[in-house]
PDB file of C-alpha atoms in Angstrom:
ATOM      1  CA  UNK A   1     194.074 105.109  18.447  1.00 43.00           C
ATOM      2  CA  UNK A   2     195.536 108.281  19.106  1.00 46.00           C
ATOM      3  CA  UNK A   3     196.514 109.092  15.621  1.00 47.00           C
ATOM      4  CA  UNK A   4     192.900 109.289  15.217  1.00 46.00           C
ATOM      5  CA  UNK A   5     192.597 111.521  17.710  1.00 48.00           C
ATOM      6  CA  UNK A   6     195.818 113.745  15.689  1.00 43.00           C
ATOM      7  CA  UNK A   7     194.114 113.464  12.672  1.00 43.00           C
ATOM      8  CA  UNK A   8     190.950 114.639  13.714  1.00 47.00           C
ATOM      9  CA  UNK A   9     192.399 117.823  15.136  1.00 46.00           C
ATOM     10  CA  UNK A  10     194.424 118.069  11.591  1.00 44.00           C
ATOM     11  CA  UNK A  11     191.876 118.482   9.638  1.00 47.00           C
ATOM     12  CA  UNK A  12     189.656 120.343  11.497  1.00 48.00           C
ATOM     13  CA  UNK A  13     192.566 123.214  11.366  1.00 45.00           C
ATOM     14  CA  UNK A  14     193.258 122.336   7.415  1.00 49.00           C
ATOM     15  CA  UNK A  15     189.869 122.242   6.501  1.00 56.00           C
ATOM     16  CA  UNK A  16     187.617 124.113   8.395  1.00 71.00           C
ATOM     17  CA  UNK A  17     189.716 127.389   9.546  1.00 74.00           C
ATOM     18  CA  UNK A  18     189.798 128.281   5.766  1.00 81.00           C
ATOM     19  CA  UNK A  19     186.373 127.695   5.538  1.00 83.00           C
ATOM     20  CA  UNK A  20     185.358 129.509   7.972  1.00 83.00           C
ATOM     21  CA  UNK A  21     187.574 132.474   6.909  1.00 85.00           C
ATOM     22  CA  UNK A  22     186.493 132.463   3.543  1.00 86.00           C
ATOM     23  CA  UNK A  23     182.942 132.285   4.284  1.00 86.00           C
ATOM     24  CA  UNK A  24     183.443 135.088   6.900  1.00 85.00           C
ATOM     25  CA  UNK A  25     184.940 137.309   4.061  1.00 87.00           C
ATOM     26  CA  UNK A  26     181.822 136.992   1.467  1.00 86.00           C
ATOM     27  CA  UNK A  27     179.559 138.262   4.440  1.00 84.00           C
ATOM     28  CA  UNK A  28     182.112 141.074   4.424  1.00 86.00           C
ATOM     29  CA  UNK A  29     181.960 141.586   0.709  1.00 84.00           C
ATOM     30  CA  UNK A  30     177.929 141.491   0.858  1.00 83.00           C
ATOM     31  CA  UNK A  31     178.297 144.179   3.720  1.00 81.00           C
ATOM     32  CA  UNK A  32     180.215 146.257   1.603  1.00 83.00           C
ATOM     33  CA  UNK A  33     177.557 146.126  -0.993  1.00 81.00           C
ATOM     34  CA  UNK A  34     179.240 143.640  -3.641  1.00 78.00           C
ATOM     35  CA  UNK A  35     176.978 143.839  -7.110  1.00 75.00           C
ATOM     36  CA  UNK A  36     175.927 141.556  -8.821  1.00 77.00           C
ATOM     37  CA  UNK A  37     174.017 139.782  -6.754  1.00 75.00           C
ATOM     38  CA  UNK A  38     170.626 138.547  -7.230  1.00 79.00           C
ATOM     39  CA  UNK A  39     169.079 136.842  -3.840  1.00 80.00           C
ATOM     40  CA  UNK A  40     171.644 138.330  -1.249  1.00 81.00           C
ATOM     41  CA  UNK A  41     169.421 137.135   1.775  1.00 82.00           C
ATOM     42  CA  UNK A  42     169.144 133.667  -0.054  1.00 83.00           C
ATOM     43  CA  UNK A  43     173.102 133.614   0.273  1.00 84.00           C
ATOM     44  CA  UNK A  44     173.583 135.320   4.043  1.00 85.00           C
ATOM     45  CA  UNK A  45     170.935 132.710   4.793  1.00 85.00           C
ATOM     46  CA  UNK A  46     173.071 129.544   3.263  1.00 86.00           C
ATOM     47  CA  UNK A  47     176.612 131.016   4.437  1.00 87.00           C
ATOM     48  CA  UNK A  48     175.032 131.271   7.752  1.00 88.00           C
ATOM     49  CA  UNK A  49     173.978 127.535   7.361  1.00 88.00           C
ATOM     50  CA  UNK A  50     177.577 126.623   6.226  1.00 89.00           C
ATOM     51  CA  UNK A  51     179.374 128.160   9.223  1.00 89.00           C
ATOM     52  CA  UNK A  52     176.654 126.102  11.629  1.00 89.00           C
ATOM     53  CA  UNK A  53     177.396 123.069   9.864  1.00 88.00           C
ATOM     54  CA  UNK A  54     181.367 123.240  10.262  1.00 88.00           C
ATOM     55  CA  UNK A  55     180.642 124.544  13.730  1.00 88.00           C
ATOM     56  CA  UNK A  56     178.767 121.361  14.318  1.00 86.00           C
ATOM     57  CA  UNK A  57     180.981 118.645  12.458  1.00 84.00           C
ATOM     58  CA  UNK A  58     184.055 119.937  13.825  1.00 83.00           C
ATOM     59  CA  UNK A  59     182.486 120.069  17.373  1.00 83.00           C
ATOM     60  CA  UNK A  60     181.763 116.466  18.103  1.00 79.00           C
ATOM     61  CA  UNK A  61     184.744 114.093  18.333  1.00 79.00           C
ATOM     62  CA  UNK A  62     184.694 110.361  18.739  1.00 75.00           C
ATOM     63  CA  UNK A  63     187.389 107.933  20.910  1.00 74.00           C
ATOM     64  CA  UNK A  64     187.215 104.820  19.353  1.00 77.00           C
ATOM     65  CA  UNK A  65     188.492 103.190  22.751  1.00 80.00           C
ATOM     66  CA  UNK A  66     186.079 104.120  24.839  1.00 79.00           C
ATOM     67  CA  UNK A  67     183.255 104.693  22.198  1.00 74.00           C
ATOM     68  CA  UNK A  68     182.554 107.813  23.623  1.00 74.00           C
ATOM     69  CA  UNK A  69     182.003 110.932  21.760  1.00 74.00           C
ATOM     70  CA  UNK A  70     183.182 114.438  23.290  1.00 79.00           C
ATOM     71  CA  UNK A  71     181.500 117.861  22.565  1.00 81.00           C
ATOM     72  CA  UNK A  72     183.623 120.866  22.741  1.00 84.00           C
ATOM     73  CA  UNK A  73     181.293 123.450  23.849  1.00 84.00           C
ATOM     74  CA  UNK A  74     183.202 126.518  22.558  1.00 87.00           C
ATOM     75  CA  UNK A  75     182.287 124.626  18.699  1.00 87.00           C
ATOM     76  CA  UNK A  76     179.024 123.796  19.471  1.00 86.00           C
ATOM     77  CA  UNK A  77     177.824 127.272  21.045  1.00 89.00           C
ATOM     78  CA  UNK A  78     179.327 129.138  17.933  1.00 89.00           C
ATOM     79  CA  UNK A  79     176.645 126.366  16.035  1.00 89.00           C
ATOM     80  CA  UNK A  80     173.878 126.960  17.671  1.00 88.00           C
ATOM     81  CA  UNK A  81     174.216 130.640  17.104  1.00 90.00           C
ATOM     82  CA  UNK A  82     174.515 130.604  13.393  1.00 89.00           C
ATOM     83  CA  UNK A  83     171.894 127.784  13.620  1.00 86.00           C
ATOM     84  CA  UNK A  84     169.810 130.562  15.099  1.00 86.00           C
ATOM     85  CA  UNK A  85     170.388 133.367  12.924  1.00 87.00           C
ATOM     86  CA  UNK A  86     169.947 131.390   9.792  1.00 85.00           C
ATOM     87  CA  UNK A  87     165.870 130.272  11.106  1.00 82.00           C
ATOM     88  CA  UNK A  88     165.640 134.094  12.069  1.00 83.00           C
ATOM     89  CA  UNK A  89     166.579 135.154   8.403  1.00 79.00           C
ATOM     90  CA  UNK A  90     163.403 132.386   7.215  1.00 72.00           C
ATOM     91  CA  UNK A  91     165.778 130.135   5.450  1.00 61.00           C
ATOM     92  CA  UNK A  92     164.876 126.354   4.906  1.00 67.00           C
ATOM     93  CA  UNK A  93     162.676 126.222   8.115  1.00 71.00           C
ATOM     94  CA  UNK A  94     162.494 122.155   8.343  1.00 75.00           C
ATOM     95  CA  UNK A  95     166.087 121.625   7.495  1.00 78.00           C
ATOM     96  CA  UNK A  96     167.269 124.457   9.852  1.00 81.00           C
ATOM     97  CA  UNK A  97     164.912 123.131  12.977  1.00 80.00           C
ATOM     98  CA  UNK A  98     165.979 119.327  12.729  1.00 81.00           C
ATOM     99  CA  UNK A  99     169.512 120.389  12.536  1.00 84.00           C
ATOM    100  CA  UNK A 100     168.869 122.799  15.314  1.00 84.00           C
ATOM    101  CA  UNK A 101     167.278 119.758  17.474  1.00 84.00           C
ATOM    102  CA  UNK A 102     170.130 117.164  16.414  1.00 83.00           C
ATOM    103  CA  UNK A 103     172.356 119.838  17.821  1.00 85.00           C
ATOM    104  CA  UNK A 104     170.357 120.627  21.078  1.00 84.00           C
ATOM    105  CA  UNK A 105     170.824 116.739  21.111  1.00 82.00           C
ATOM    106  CA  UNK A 106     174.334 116.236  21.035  1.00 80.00           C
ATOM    107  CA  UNK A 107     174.559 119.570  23.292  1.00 81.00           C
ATOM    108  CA  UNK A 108     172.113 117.790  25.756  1.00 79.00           C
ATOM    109  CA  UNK A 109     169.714 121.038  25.918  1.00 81.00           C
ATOM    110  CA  UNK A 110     166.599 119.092  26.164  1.00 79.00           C
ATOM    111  CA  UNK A 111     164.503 121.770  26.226  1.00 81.00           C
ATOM    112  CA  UNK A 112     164.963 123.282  22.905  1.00 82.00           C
ATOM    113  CA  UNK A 113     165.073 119.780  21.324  1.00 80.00           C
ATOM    114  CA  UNK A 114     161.690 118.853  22.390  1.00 80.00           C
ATOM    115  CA  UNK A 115     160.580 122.492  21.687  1.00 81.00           C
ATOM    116  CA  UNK A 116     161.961 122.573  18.330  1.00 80.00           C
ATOM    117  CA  UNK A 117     160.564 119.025  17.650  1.00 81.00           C
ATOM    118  CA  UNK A 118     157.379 120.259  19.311  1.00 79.00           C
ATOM    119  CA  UNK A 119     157.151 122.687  16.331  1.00 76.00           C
ATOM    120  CA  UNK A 120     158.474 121.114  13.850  1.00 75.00           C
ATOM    121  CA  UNK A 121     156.489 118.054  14.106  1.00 76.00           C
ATOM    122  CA  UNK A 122     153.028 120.127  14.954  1.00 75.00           C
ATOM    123  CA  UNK A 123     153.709 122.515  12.322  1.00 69.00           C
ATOM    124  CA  UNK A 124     152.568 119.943   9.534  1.00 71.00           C
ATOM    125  CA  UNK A 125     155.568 120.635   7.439  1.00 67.00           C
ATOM    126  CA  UNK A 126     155.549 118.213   3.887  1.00 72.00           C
ATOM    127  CA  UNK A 127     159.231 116.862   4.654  1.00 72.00           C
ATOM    128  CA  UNK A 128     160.920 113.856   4.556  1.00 76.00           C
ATOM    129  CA  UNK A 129     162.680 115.575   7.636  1.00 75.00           C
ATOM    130  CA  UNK A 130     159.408 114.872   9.194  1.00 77.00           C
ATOM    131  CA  UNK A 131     160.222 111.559   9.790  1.00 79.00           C
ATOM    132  CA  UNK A 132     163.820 112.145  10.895  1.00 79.00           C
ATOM    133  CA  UNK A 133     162.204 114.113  13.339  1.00 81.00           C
ATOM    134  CA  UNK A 134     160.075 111.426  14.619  1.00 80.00           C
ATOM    135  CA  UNK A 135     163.147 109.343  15.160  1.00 81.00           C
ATOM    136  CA  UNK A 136     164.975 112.466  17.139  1.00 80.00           C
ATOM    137  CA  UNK A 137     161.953 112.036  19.327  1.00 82.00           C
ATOM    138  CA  UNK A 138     162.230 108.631  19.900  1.00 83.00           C
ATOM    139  CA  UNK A 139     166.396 108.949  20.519  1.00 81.00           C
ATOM    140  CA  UNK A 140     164.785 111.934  23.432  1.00 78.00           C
ATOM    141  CA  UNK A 141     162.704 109.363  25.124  1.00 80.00           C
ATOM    142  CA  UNK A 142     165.963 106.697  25.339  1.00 80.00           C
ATOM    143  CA  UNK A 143     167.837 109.200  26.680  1.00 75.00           C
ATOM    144  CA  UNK A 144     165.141 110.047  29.277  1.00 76.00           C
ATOM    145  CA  UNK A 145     164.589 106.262  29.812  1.00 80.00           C
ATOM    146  CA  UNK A 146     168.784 105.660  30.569  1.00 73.00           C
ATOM    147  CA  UNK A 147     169.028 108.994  32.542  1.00 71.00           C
ATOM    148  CA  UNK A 148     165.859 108.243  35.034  1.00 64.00           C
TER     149      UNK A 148
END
């Protein structure tokens, strides 16, 4: 198992590094004024969302051994702040919050992923995140059941 463990870490450096750079580099270019551009917040907004996502995919690593995932916190952190700036700029607000809460989740912040629930859930958003949401909710209360 612990060429999973090698290949994991390859292609989180093949893959995501670039990515990461690249996306980096069209903020750049849309700081320098690029033309040609029609929705430029639109696009900050979903290169935000992309960076969060790698962030978050590349921060969570499974051992098939011990079934046990591991969080790398430096990852995660870097997630939760593009998560953050992304809802700040008013992108997709119900896609943005239940990501934001399945992060708190694997981060273990409680708080913010009942608060973020809380909101989304109260908010009456038309989703079918809605109901993903419900079932975040119901993960939060196992969690609170094992841990008591």
């Amino acid at each position: 198992m612990e060429d999973s463990r090698h290949l994991r870490r390859i292609h989180y450096t093949t893959c995501s590094v670039p990515a990461i750079a690249a996306l980096m580099r069209a903020v750049q270019q849309l700081d320098a004024g690029i033309g040609g551009v029609v929705d430029e917040e639109r696009l900050r907004t979903t290169i935000l969302l992309s960076m969060a996502r790698i962030y978050f995919a590349s921060s969570v690593t499974f051992d098939l051994e011990t079934r046990s995932a591991r969080v790398e916190s430096t990852r995660i952190s870097a997630a939760y702040k593009y998560y953050q700036q992304a809802l700040s700029r008013g992108g997709d607000v119900p896609e943005v919050a239940y990501e934001l809460a399945l992060l708190a989740l694997w981060a273990g912040d409680d708080a913010l992923e009942g608060g973020v629930l809380n909101v989304m859930l109260a908010s009456g958003f038309r989703s079918p995140l809605v109901a993903r949401a419900h079932l975040l909710r119901a993960v939060q209360a196992l969690n609170a059941c094992r841990d008591a």
